Amino acid sequence: MNNYEQWVGIDWGTTNVRFWLLATNGTTLDEVVLPLGMNTVTSGQYENIILDTITKWSLRHTPLRVITCGMLGAKNGWFEAPYLTTTCDSIDCDKLYSVQTNSSTLDVKIIPGIANYRPTYDVMRGEETQIKGFVTQNPDFEGVLCLPGTHTKWVHIKNSIIVSFQTFMTGELFDLLSHHSVLRHSVDTQLVDEEEFINAVDDTLSRPELFAQRLFYVRARSLLANTSKEKATSRLLGTLIGTELAGSKPYWLGHKVALIGSKKLTGMYQRALDLTGLETEVFDATENTILGLKYVHDRLAKEIPTNN
Amino acid sequence: MNNYEQWVGIDWGTTNVRFWLLATNGTTLDEVVLPLGMNTVTSGQYENIILDTITKWSLRHTPLRVITCGMLGAKNGWFEAPYLTTTCDSIDCDKLYSVQTNSSTLDVKIIPGIANYRPTYDVMRGEETQIKGFVTQNPDFEGVLCLPGTHTKWVHIKNSIIVSFQTFMTGELFDLLSHHSVLRHSVDTQLVDEEEFINAVDDTLSRPELFAQRLFYVRARSLLANTSKEKATSRLLGTLIGTELAGSKPYWLGHKVALIGSKKLTGMYQRALDLTGLETEVFDATENTILGLKYVHDRLAKEIPTNN
């Protein structure tokens, strides 16, 4: 029987990958972030990237337990870990994907993503781990989760189980528009004017159908009224988040909302949701990802580890 | 007094520039299209590009009359031709911008774009020339113009005068999403499935607030249901055009709509508008651009030409 004293957690995103060296109790001992997301890595490279990264930690234990989530389990990732399907637990330890590594020093598990077939097709990979982290800490939470990001998720949970979810491409739209569209001349990705942001959310919540017109308005106003980049950026952000809130209303209306994400993003969603009079609470994404990974680690530690 | 027998028309867009050699009666004698739009040209290069292009036509007349419209008159173009402001005629020949060229063989006029300050900031450059072309041929038209493109314009005209207009970034969103977003894996820019397109327009017209969710649906469905690229593309196009029609409803509701643009785009808008029971008619963009340029040419031909 192996002794898993230290272990490694990995969240492999589309643009970045994050490695954590973790103690048995879940304490983070070290963190490494690399710009080697799924978009830039081929399936043959994953194992070497993991081995290269953990070398510096000089880990004694063989095999080393590595618990992973995110896009490495996608069709174009390392190995495709088949989706769980809603209604389901956010993580089912009987459905982990055990990777056949070339190196015998690694014992890698991939946490599967989740698919939603009704009322609409939808998928997540990575967020299920944050959700598990959240529900382990908040088992009595009744309400809706919102995980803002490139592909923002709205998740309906009941008794800690995922009932359904919907994704909004809000973050990706912001990146595309601010870097690649005609709006790139008018905006700056760093600046936020609070009043302008709130006005834009308010305008868009009530007239979401004007989305594509409100985008061009950002450009036209900067040409005709010399609007600052700060105002233009805030208008764009408010238009995007306001449109999303109009569309996700069936999720949040009348519910308590837990926002899980980065400080900056959850702050914006919280201020936008304040307009609706909603009660919101903010939780950190990294913290909950690690809690979700630890949930898997703890479950596996109770079993007699096998090398598959 | 110079003899302007042949003349040159130019429509300088963001990505391409189109040159026409025209007879006095407006007949197109030759056409040249170059990928030298405003995005790739600096202000010092415009005159040489014009001189290089027209060389092959061995034109006798000096100075040569060159009537232009489009982005060469923008702030980052050749010379900034100040906007006209609504309510206004689509072209005011007293407000043409006369370019001080280095070469004495050119007499270049830029047709100014149009700005809208109320009810919302908006701008156009190039479309005013198509609109003038249209109204010279359809002086009794009562209704609304729609000019689909990168930045689709909805234009309210009355007695051939532009009362107001609104721009929707629909075409640019399609380009961004199909080439740079996660949807690039699922779509193909060439294929259209008619039924899927119409269903998407219908869905989106009634639920435009779900815009960012309907985009991700395209991706999720192709992952979970192996949707063809044809269906995914048609769903994306229908979602974009349906959202625009929901937002532009105050323009088209209860009006006759004249669509001016390329055959492919106007065809899609026409089929989408058919769903609303609206009466639409289609007009060609190039033909109307040349008619608008000719309107200016004819007006100037009546004056005694000056070299400014």
Coordinates of C-alpha atoms in Angstrom, one line a residue:
Chain A
M1 CA 0.0 0.0 0.0
N2 CA 1.4 3.3 -1.0
N3 CA 1.6 6.3 1.3
Y4 CA 0.1 9.3 -0.4
E5 CA 1.4 12.1 1.9
Q6 CA 1.8 14.8 -0.7
W7 CA -0.2 14.9 -3.9
V8 CA -0.6 17.0 -7.0
G9 CA -3.8 18.8 -8.2
I10 CA -4.1 20.1 -11.7
D11 CA -6.7 22.4 -13.4
W12 CA -6.0 22.3 -17.1
G13 CA -7.7 25.2 -18.8
T14 CA -8.0 26.3 -22.4
T15 CA -5.2 28.8 -22.2
N16 CA -3.4 28.1 -18.9
V17 CA -2.7 25.1 -16.7
R18 CA -2.4 25.4 -12.9
F19 CA -0.4 22.8 -10.8
W20 CA -0.7 22.7 -7.0
L21 CA 1.5 20.7 -4.6
L22 CA -0.9 19.7 -1.8
A23 CA -0.6 18.3 1.6
T24 CA -3.0 15.5 2.7
N25 CA -5.1 18.0 4.6
G26 CA -5.5 20.1 1.4
T27 CA -3.0 22.8 2.3
T28 CA -1.4 24.4 -0.8
L29 CA 2.4 23.9 -0.5
D30 CA 3.3 25.4 -3.9
E31 CA 1.6 26.5 -7.1
V32 CA 2.8 26.7 -10.7
V33 CA 0.9 28.4 -13.5
L34 CA 2.0 27.8 -17.1
P35 CA 0.6 29.2 -20.4
L36 CA 0.2 25.7 -21.8
G37 CA -3.5 25.4 -22.1
M38 CA -5.3 22.8 -24.2
N39 CA -5.2 25.2 -27.2
T40 CA -1.4 25.0 -27.4
V41 CA -0.7 21.4 -26.3
T42 CA -1.0 18.2 -28.3
S43 CA -2.1 14.9 -26.6
G44 CA 1.4 13.5 -26.6
Q45 CA 2.8 16.4 -24.5
Y46 CA 0.6 16.2 -21.4
E47 CA 2.6 13.6 -19.5
N48 CA 5.9 15.3 -20.2
I49 CA 4.6 18.6 -19.0
I50 CA 3.4 17.1 -15.8
L51 CA 6.7 15.3 -15.2
D52 CA 8.8 18.4 -16.0
T53 CA 6.7 20.5 -13.7
I54 CA 6.7 18.3 -10.7
T55 CA 10.5 17.5 -10.9
K56 CA 11.3 20.6 -8.8
W57 CA 9.2 19.2 -5.9
S58 CA 11.4 16.1 -5.6
L59 CA 8.5 14.0 -4.5
R60 CA 9.3 10.7 -2.8
H61 CA 6.1 8.9 -3.3
T62 CA 5.7 6.4 -6.1
P63 CA 3.3 6.3 -7.7
L64 CA 2.4 9.9 -7.2
R65 CA -1.3 10.7 -7.0
V66 CA -2.3 13.4 -9.4
I67 CA -5.9 14.5 -9.4
T68 CA -6.9 16.6 -12.5
C69 CA -9.9 18.5 -13.9
G70 CA -10.6 20.6 -17.0
M71 CA -9.9 20.5 -20.7
L72 CA -7.3 17.7 -20.6
G73 CA -10.3 15.5 -20.4
A74 CA -11.9 17.0 -23.5
K75 CA -12.1 15.4 -27.0
N76 CA -9.1 17.4 -28.2
G77 CA -7.3 17.1 -24.8
W78 CA -5.1 14.3 -23.4
F79 CA -7.7 11.5 -23.0
E80 CA -11.4 12.0 -23.4
A81 CA -13.1 11.4 -20.1
P82 CA -16.8 10.8 -20.9
Y83 CA -19.2 13.3 -19.5
L84 CA -21.6 12.6 -16.6
T85 CA -25.1 13.6 -17.4
T86 CA -27.5 15.8 -15.4
T87 CA -29.2 15.3 -13.0
C88 CA -26.0 14.1 -11.3
D89 CA -23.5 14.6 -8.4
S90 CA -20.9 17.1 -9.5
I91 CA -18.2 14.5 -9.0
D92 CA -18.8 10.7 -9.0
C93 CA -15.6 9.0 -7.8
D94 CA -16.7 5.7 -9.5
K95 CA -16.5 7.6 -12.8
L96 CA -13.0 9.0 -12.6
Y97 CA -10.9 8.4 -15.7
S98 CA -7.7 6.6 -14.9
V99 CA -5.0 7.6 -17.3
Q100 CA -2.6 4.9 -18.6
T101 CA 0.6 6.8 -18.3
N102 CA 3.9 5.8 -19.8
S103 CA 5.7 6.5 -16.5
S104 CA 5.0 4.2 -13.6
T105 CA 5.7 7.0 -11.2
L106 CA 2.3 8.7 -11.9
D107 CA -1.2 7.7 -10.9
V108 CA -3.4 10.3 -12.8
K109 CA -7.1 10.6 -12.5
I110 CA -9.2 12.9 -14.6
I111 CA -12.5 14.2 -13.2
P112 CA -15.1 14.0 -16.0
G113 CA -17.0 17.0 -17.1
I114 CA -20.8 17.2 -17.2
A115 CA -23.3 17.3 -20.1
N116 CA -26.8 18.7 -20.0
Y117 CA -29.2 17.4 -22.6
R118 CA -32.4 19.0 -21.4
P119 CA -33.8 21.6 -21.7
T120 CA -30.8 22.4 -23.9
Y121 CA -27.4 21.0 -24.9
D122 CA -24.7 22.2 -22.7
V123 CA -21.3 21.1 -21.3
M124 CA -18.8 22.0 -18.6
R125 CA -15.3 20.8 -17.8
G126 CA -13.5 22.1 -14.7
E127 CA -16.5 23.9 -13.1
E128 CA -17.9 20.6 -11.7
T129 CA -14.8 20.5 -9.5
Q130 CA -15.4 24.0 -8.1
I131 CA -19.0 23.1 -7.5
K132 CA -18.0 20.0 -5.6
G133 CA -15.7 22.2 -3.5
F134 CA -18.5 24.6 -2.8
V135 CA -21.1 22.0 -1.8
T136 CA -18.6 20.2 0.5
Q137 CA -18.4 23.5 2.4
N138 CA -22.0 24.6 2.0
P139 CA -24.0 21.4 2.1
D140 CA -27.2 23.2 3.1
F141 CA -27.0 25.9 0.3
E142 CA -30.3 26.3 -1.5
G143 CA -30.1 28.4 -4.6
V144 CA -28.2 29.0 -7.8
L145 CA -24.5 29.0 -8.6
C146 CA -23.0 31.4 -11.1
L147 CA -19.4 30.8 -12.2
P148 CA -18.3 33.8 -14.3
G149 CA -15.5 33.3 -16.8
T150 CA -14.8 32.7 -20.5
H151 CA -17.9 30.6 -20.6
T152 CA -20.0 31.6 -17.6
K153 CA -22.1 28.8 -16.1
W154 CA -25.4 29.2 -14.3
V155 CA -26.1 26.1 -12.3
H156 CA -29.2 25.0 -10.6
I157 CA -28.4 22.7 -7.6
K158 CA -30.7 20.9 -5.2
N159 CA -29.5 18.9 -2.2
S160 CA -25.9 19.4 -3.5
I161 CA -26.9 17.7 -6.8
I162 CA -26.6 19.5 -10.3
V163 CA -30.1 19.6 -11.8
S164 CA -29.3 21.7 -14.9
F165 CA -27.0 24.4 -16.1
Q166 CA -26.6 26.9 -18.9
T167 CA -23.5 28.5 -20.4
F168 CA -23.2 32.1 -21.6
M169 CA -20.2 33.0 -23.8
T170 CA -19.9 36.4 -22.2
G171 CA -16.2 36.3 -21.3
E172 CA -15.2 35.1 -24.7
L173 CA -17.3 37.7 -26.4
F174 CA -15.5 40.4 -24.3
D175 CA -12.1 39.0 -25.3
L176 CA -13.0 38.9 -29.0
L177 CA -14.6 42.3 -29.1
S178 CA -11.9 44.1 -27.1
H179 CA -9.0 42.6 -29.0
H180 CA -10.2 41.7 -32.5
S181 CA -13.3 43.9 -33.4
V182 CA -13.6 47.6 -34.4
L183 CA -14.1 48.3 -30.7
R184 CA -10.4 47.6 -30.0
H185 CA -9.7 51.2 -31.0
S186 CA -12.1 52.4 -28.2
V187 CA -11.6 50.1 -25.2
D188 CA -8.9 49.2 -22.8
T189 CA -9.2 45.9 -21.0
Q190 CA -8.1 47.2 -17.6
L191 CA -10.3 50.2 -16.8
V192 CA -13.7 50.3 -15.2
D193 CA -15.9 53.3 -14.6
E194 CA -18.5 52.1 -12.0
E195 CA -21.4 54.4 -12.9
E196 CA -21.1 53.7 -16.6
F197 CA -20.9 50.0 -16.0
I198 CA -24.1 50.0 -13.9
N199 CA -25.9 52.2 -16.4
A200 CA -25.0 49.8 -19.2
V201 CA -26.2 46.8 -17.2
D202 CA -29.5 48.6 -16.5
D203 CA -30.0 49.6 -20.1
T204 CA -29.3 46.1 -21.4
L205 CA -31.3 44.2 -18.8
S206 CA -34.4 46.0 -20.1
R207 CA -33.5 45.9 -23.8
P208 CA -31.3 42.8 -24.4
E209 CA -32.5 42.5 -28.0
L210 CA -30.4 45.6 -28.9
F211 CA -27.2 43.7 -28.1
A212 CA -25.4 44.1 -31.5
Q213 CA -26.5 47.7 -31.8
R214 CA -25.3 48.6 -28.3
L215 CA -21.9 47.2 -29.3
F216 CA -21.6 49.5 -32.2
Y217 CA -22.8 52.4 -30.0
V218 CA -19.6 52.0 -28.0
R219 CA -17.6 52.7 -31.1
A220 CA -19.9 55.5 -32.5
R221 CA -20.0 57.3 -29.1
S222 CA -16.2 57.3 -28.9
L223 CA -16.0 58.7 -32.4
L224 CA -18.7 61.4 -31.9
A225 CA -18.4 62.2 -28.2
N226 CA -14.7 61.4 -27.6
T227 CA -15.7 59.0 -24.8
S228 CA -12.8 57.8 -22.6
K229 CA -11.5 54.3 -23.0
E230 CA -12.6 53.8 -19.4
K231 CA -16.2 54.6 -20.2
A232 CA -16.2 52.6 -23.4
T233 CA -14.8 49.5 -21.7
S234 CA -17.3 49.8 -18.9
R235 CA -20.2 50.2 -21.4
L236 CA -19.0 47.1 -23.2
L237 CA -18.7 45.1 -20.0
G238 CA -22.1 46.3 -18.8
T239 CA -23.7 45.5 -22.1
L240 CA -22.3 41.9 -22.1
I241 CA -23.2 41.2 -18.4
G242 CA -26.6 42.9 -18.7
T243 CA -27.5 40.8 -21.7
E244 CA -26.4 37.6 -19.8
L245 CA -28.5 38.6 -16.8
A246 CA -31.5 39.2 -19.0
G247 CA -31.1 35.7 -20.4
S248 CA -30.3 33.9 -17.1
K249 CA -33.2 35.5 -15.3
P250 CA -35.1 32.1 -15.0
Y251 CA -32.1 30.9 -13.1
W252 CA -31.6 33.8 -10.6
L253 CA -35.1 35.2 -10.2
G254 CA -36.2 34.6 -6.6
H255 CA -33.1 32.7 -5.7
K256 CA -30.0 33.2 -3.6
V257 CA -27.0 33.4 -5.9
A258 CA -23.5 32.1 -5.0
L259 CA -20.8 33.6 -7.3
I260 CA -17.7 31.5 -7.7
G261 CA -14.8 33.0 -9.6
S262 CA -12.0 35.6 -9.6
K263 CA -12.3 38.6 -7.4
K264 CA -12.6 41.0 -10.3
L265 CA -15.3 39.1 -12.2
T266 CA -17.4 38.1 -9.3
G267 CA -17.3 41.7 -8.1
M268 CA -18.7 42.9 -11.4
Y269 CA -21.5 40.3 -11.4
Q270 CA -22.3 41.1 -7.8
R271 CA -22.7 44.8 -8.6
A272 CA -24.7 44.0 -11.6
L273 CA -27.0 41.7 -9.6
D274 CA -27.3 44.3 -6.9
L275 CA -29.5 46.2 -9.4
T276 CA -32.0 43.4 -9.3
G277 CA -32.2 43.5 -5.5
L278 CA -30.8 39.9 -5.3
E279 CA -28.9 38.5 -2.4
T280 CA -25.5 37.3 -3.6
E281 CA -22.4 35.9 -1.9
V282 CA -18.9 35.6 -3.4
F283 CA -16.6 32.5 -3.3
D284 CA -13.1 32.1 -4.6
A285 CA -12.6 29.9 -7.7
T286 CA -9.1 28.5 -6.9
E287 CA -10.0 27.7 -3.3
N288 CA -13.1 25.8 -4.4
T289 CA -11.2 24.0 -7.2
I290 CA -8.7 22.7 -4.7
L291 CA -11.5 21.7 -2.3
G292 CA -13.0 19.7 -5.1
L293 CA -9.7 18.0 -6.0
K294 CA -9.3 17.3 -2.3
Y295 CA -12.7 15.7 -2.1
V296 CA -11.5 13.2 -4.7
H297 CA -8.1 12.7 -3.0
D298 CA -9.8 12.0 0.3
R299 CA -12.2 9.5 -1.2
L300 CA -9.4 7.7 -3.0
A301 CA -7.2 7.7 0.1
K302 CA -9.9 5.6 1.9
E303 CA -9.6 2.9 -0.8
I304 CA -6.7 0.6 -1.3
P305 CA -4.8 2.3 -4.1
T306 CA -4.3 0.2 -7.2
N307 CA -2.2 0.9 -10.2
N308 CA -5.1 0.0 -12.4
Chain B
M1 CA -12.8 73.9 -68.9
N2 CA -11.9 70.3 -68.7
N3 CA -13.6 67.5 -70.5
Y4 CA -14.7 64.8 -68.1
E5 CA -15.5 62.0 -70.5
Q6 CA -14.4 59.1 -68.4
W7 CA -14.1 59.2 -64.7
V8 CA -13.2 57.0 -61.7
G9 CA -15.4 55.9 -58.8
I10 CA -13.9 54.4 -55.6
D11 CA -15.5 52.7 -52.7
W12 CA -12.7 52.3 -50.0
G13 CA -13.8 49.8 -47.4
T14 CA -12.2 48.5 -44.3
T15 CA -10.7 45.4 -45.9
N16 CA -11.0 46.0 -49.6
V17 CA -11.0 48.9 -52.1
R18 CA -13.0 48.8 -55.3
F19 CA -12.2 51.0 -58.3
W20 CA -14.5 51.5 -61.3
L21 CA -13.7 53.1 -64.6
L22 CA -17.0 54.8 -65.6
A23 CA -18.4 56.4 -68.7
T24 CA -20.3 59.7 -68.4
N25 CA -23.6 57.9 -68.5
G26 CA -22.5 55.7 -65.5
T27 CA -21.7 52.5 -67.5
T28 CA -19.0 50.5 -65.8
L29 CA -16.1 50.1 -68.3
D30 CA -13.8 48.2 -65.9
E31 CA -13.5 47.2 -62.3
V32 CA -10.5 46.6 -60.0
V33 CA -10.8 45.1 -56.5
L34 CA -7.7 45.2 -54.2
P35 CA -7.2 43.9 -50.7
L36 CA -5.9 47.3 -49.6
G37 CA -8.7 48.4 -47.2
M38 CA -8.2 51.2 -44.6
N39 CA -7.0 48.6 -42.1
T40 CA -3.8 47.9 -44.1
V41 CA -3.1 51.4 -45.7
T42 CA -1.5 54.4 -44.1
S43 CA -2.6 57.9 -45.1
G44 CA 0.5 58.5 -47.2
Q45 CA -0.3 55.6 -49.4
Y46 CA -3.7 56.4 -50.8
E47 CA -2.7 58.7 -53.6
N48 CA -0.1 56.3 -55.0
I49 CA -2.5 53.3 -54.8
I50 CA -4.9 55.4 -56.9
L51 CA -2.3 56.4 -59.4
D52 CA -0.9 52.9 -59.7
T53 CA -4.4 51.4 -60.2
I54 CA -5.6 53.8 -62.9
T55 CA -2.4 53.7 -64.9
K56 CA -3.6 50.7 -66.9
W57 CA -6.6 52.7 -68.1
S58 CA -4.3 55.2 -69.9
L59 CA -6.8 58.1 -69.2
R60 CA -6.3 61.2 -71.3
H61 CA -8.1 63.7 -69.2
T62 CA -6.3 66.0 -66.8
P63 CA -7.3 66.5 -64.1
L64 CA -9.1 63.2 -63.9
R65 CA -12.3 63.3 -61.8
V66 CA -12.3 60.7 -59.0
I67 CA -15.4 60.4 -56.9
T68 CA -14.9 58.4 -53.7
C69 CA -16.8 57.1 -50.7
G70 CA -16.1 55.0 -47.6
M71 CA -13.4 54.6 -45.0
L72 CA -10.7 56.7 -46.8
G73 CA -12.7 59.7 -45.3
A74 CA -12.5 58.3 -41.8
K75 CA -10.3 59.7 -38.9
N76 CA -7.7 57.0 -39.6
G77 CA -8.1 57.1 -43.4
W78 CA -6.6 59.5 -46.0
F79 CA -8.3 62.8 -45.0
E80 CA -11.1 63.1 -42.5
A81 CA -14.2 64.2 -44.3
P82 CA -16.5 65.7 -41.5
Y83 CA -19.8 63.8 -41.1
L84 CA -23.1 65.2 -42.1
T85 CA -25.7 65.0 -39.3
T86 CA -29.2 63.5 -39.5
T87 CA -31.8 64.6 -40.5
C88 CA -30.0 65.2 -43.8
D89 CA -29.8 64.3 -47.5
S90 CA -27.7 61.2 -48.0
I91 CA -25.3 63.2 -50.1
D92 CA -24.9 67.0 -50.1
C93 CA -22.7 68.1 -53.0
D94 CA -21.9 71.4 -51.2
K95 CA -20.2 69.3 -48.5
L96 CA -17.9 67.1 -50.6
Y97 CA -14.3 67.0 -49.3
S98 CA -11.9 68.1 -52.0
V99 CA -8.5 66.4 -51.5
Q100 CA -5.3 68.4 -52.0
T101 CA -3.4 65.8 -54.0
N102 CA 0.3 66.0 -54.8
S103 CA -0.4 65.1 -58.4
S104 CA -2.1 67.7 -60.5
T105 CA -3.6 65.0 -62.7
L106 CA -6.2 64.0 -60.0
D107 CA -9.3 65.9 -58.9
V108 CA -10.5 63.7 -55.9
K109 CA -13.7 64.3 -54.0
I110 CA -14.6 62.4 -50.8
I111 CA -18.3 61.9 -50.1
P112 CA -18.7 62.5 -46.3
G113 CA -20.2 59.9 -44.0
I114 CA -23.2 60.6 -41.8
A115 CA -23.5 60.9 -38.0
N116 CA -26.6 60.3 -35.9
Y117 CA -26.7 61.9 -32.5
R118 CA -30.3 61.2 -31.5
P119 CA -31.8 58.9 -30.3
T120 CA -28.4 57.3 -30.1
Y121 CA -24.8 57.8 -31.4
D122 CA -24.2 56.2 -34.7
V123 CA -22.1 56.6 -37.8
M124 CA -21.9 55.4 -41.4
R125 CA -19.4 55.8 -44.2
G126 CA -20.1 54.4 -47.6
E127 CA -23.7 53.4 -47.1
E128 CA -24.8 57.0 -47.7
T129 CA -23.7 56.6 -51.3
Q130 CA -25.7 53.4 -51.8
I131 CA -28.7 55.2 -50.2
K132 CA -28.4 58.1 -52.6
G133 CA -28.2 55.6 -55.5
F134 CA -31.3 53.9 -54.3
V135 CA -33.4 57.1 -53.8
T136 CA -32.4 58.5 -57.2
Q137 CA -34.0 55.3 -58.7
N138 CA -36.9 55.1 -56.2
P139 CA -37.8 58.7 -55.3
D140 CA -41.3 57.7 -54.1
F141 CA -40.1 54.8 -51.8
E142 CA -41.7 55.1 -48.4
G143 CA -40.3 52.7 -45.8
V144 CA -37.1 51.5 -44.3
L145 CA -33.7 50.5 -45.8
C146 CA -31.7 47.7 -44.5
L147 CA -28.0 47.4 -45.7
P148 CA -26.7 44.1 -44.3
G149 CA -22.9 43.8 -43.9
T150 CA -20.1 43.9 -41.4
H151 CA -22.0 46.7 -39.7
T152 CA -25.6 46.3 -40.8
K153 CA -27.5 49.7 -41.1
W154 CA -31.2 50.1 -40.6
V155 CA -32.2 53.5 -42.1
H156 CA -35.4 55.4 -41.8
I157 CA -35.9 57.6 -44.8
K158 CA -38.7 60.1 -45.6
N159 CA -39.0 62.0 -48.8
S160 CA -35.6 60.6 -49.8
I161 CA -34.1 62.2 -46.7
I162 CA -32.3 60.2 -43.9
V163 CA -34.2 60.7 -40.7
S164 CA -32.3 58.3 -38.4
F165 CA -30.4 55.1 -38.5
Q166 CA -29.0 52.3 -36.3
T167 CA -26.1 50.0 -36.8
F168 CA -25.9 46.3 -35.7
M169 CA -22.5 44.7 -35.6
T170 CA -24.0 41.4 -36.8
G171 CA -21.6 40.7 -39.7
E172 CA -18.5 41.4 -37.6
L173 CA -19.8 39.2 -34.8
F174 CA -20.2 36.3 -37.3
D175 CA -16.6 36.8 -38.5
L176 CA -15.2 36.9 -35.0
L177 CA -17.2 33.9 -33.8
S178 CA -16.6 31.7 -36.8
H179 CA -12.9 32.4 -37.0
H180 CA -11.6 33.2 -33.5
S181 CA -14.0 31.7 -30.9
V182 CA -14.5 28.2 -29.7
L183 CA -17.2 27.9 -32.3
R184 CA -14.5 27.8 -35.0
H185 CA -14.3 24.1 -34.4
S186 CA -18.0 23.6 -35.2
V187 CA -18.8 25.9 -38.1
D188 CA -17.9 26.4 -41.7
T189 CA -18.4 29.8 -43.2
Q190 CA -19.8 28.6 -46.6
L191 CA -22.6 26.2 -45.7
V192 CA -26.2 27.0 -45.1
D193 CA -29.1 24.6 -44.1
E194 CA -32.2 26.6 -44.8
E195 CA -34.5 24.9 -42.2
E196 CA -32.0 25.2 -39.4
F197 CA -31.4 28.9 -40.3
I198 CA -35.1 29.7 -40.2
N199 CA -35.6 27.8 -36.9
A200 CA -32.8 29.7 -35.3
V201 CA -34.2 33.1 -36.5
D202 CA -37.5 32.1 -35.1
D203 CA -36.1 31.0 -31.7
T204 CA -34.0 34.1 -31.3
L205 CA -36.6 36.6 -32.4
S206 CA -38.8 35.4 -29.5
R207 CA -35.9 35.0 -26.9
P208 CA -33.2 37.5 -28.0
E209 CA -31.9 37.8 -24.4
L210 CA -30.5 34.3 -24.7
F211 CA -27.9 35.5 -27.3
A212 CA -24.7 34.5 -25.5
Q213 CA -26.3 31.2 -24.4
R214 CA -27.5 30.3 -27.9
L215 CA -23.9 30.8 -29.1
F216 CA -22.5 28.3 -26.7
Y217 CA -25.4 26.0 -27.6
V218 CA -24.0 25.7 -31.1
R219 CA -20.7 24.4 -29.6
A220 CA -22.4 22.1 -27.0
R221 CA -24.8 20.6 -29.6
S222 CA -21.9 19.8 -32.0
L223 CA -20.1 18.0 -29.1
L224 CA -23.1 16.1 -27.8
A225 CA -25.1 15.5 -30.9
N226 CA -22.4 15.5 -33.6
T227 CA -24.3 18.3 -35.5
S228 CA -23.0 18.9 -39.0
K229 CA -21.0 22.1 -39.7
E230 CA -23.8 23.0 -42.0
K231 CA -26.3 23.0 -39.2
A232 CA -24.0 24.7 -36.8
T233 CA -23.2 27.5 -39.2
S234 CA -26.9 28.0 -40.0
R235 CA -27.8 28.1 -36.3
L236 CA -25.1 30.7 -35.7
L237 CA -26.3 32.8 -38.6
G238 CA -29.9 32.5 -37.6
T239 CA -29.1 33.4 -34.0
L240 CA -27.2 36.5 -35.1
I241 CA -29.8 37.7 -37.6
G242 CA -32.7 36.8 -35.4
T243 CA -31.2 38.9 -32.5
E244 CA -30.8 41.8 -34.9
L245 CA -34.3 41.6 -36.1
A246 CA -35.6 41.6 -32.6
G247 CA -33.6 44.7 -31.9
S248 CA -34.5 46.5 -35.1
K249 CA -38.2 45.8 -34.8
P250 CA -39.1 49.5 -34.2
Y251 CA -37.5 50.1 -37.7
W252 CA -39.2 47.4 -39.7
L253 CA -42.5 46.8 -37.9
G254 CA -45.3 47.9 -40.2
H255 CA -43.0 49.2 -42.9
K256 CA -41.9 48.1 -46.3
V257 CA -38.2 47.1 -46.3
A258 CA -35.7 47.6 -49.1
L259 CA -32.6 45.4 -48.6
I260 CA -29.5 46.7 -50.3
G261 CA -26.4 44.4 -50.3
S262 CA -24.8 41.3 -51.7
K263 CA -27.1 38.6 -53.1
K264 CA -26.1 36.1 -50.4
L265 CA -26.7 38.4 -47.4
T266 CA -29.8 40.1 -48.7
G267 CA -31.2 36.7 -49.4
M268 CA -30.7 35.6 -45.8
Y269 CA -32.3 38.7 -44.4
Q270 CA -35.2 38.4 -46.8
R271 CA -35.9 34.8 -45.7
A272 CA -35.6 35.8 -42.1
L273 CA -38.0 38.8 -42.6
D274 CA -40.4 36.5 -44.4
L275 CA -41.1 35.0 -41.0
T276 CA -42.5 38.3 -39.8
G277 CA -44.8 38.5 -42.9
L278 CA -43.0 41.6 -44.0
E279 CA -42.9 42.9 -47.6
T280 CA -39.2 43.1 -48.7
E281 CA -37.5 43.9 -52.0
V282 CA -33.8 43.3 -52.8
F283 CA -31.4 45.8 -54.4
D284 CA -27.7 45.3 -55.4
A285 CA -25.1 47.1 -53.3
T286 CA -22.5 47.7 -56.1
E287 CA -25.1 49.0 -58.5
N288 CA -26.4 51.5 -56.0
T289 CA -22.9 52.6 -54.9
I290 CA -22.1 53.4 -58.6
L291 CA -25.5 55.2 -59.0
G292 CA -24.6 57.3 -55.9
L293 CA -21.2 58.1 -57.2
K294 CA -22.7 59.0 -60.6
Y295 CA -25.2 61.3 -58.8
V296 CA -22.2 63.3 -57.6
H297 CA -20.4 63.1 -60.9
D298 CA -23.5 64.5 -62.8
R299 CA -23.9 67.3 -60.3
L300 CA -20.2 68.3 -60.6
A301 CA -20.4 68.0 -64.4
K302 CA -23.0 70.8 -64.4
E303 CA -20.6 73.1 -62.6
I304 CA -17.5 74.7 -64.1
P305 CA -14.8 72.4 -62.6
T306 CA -12.2 74.1 -60.5
N307 CA -9.0 72.7 -59.2
N308 CA -9.7 74.2 -55.8

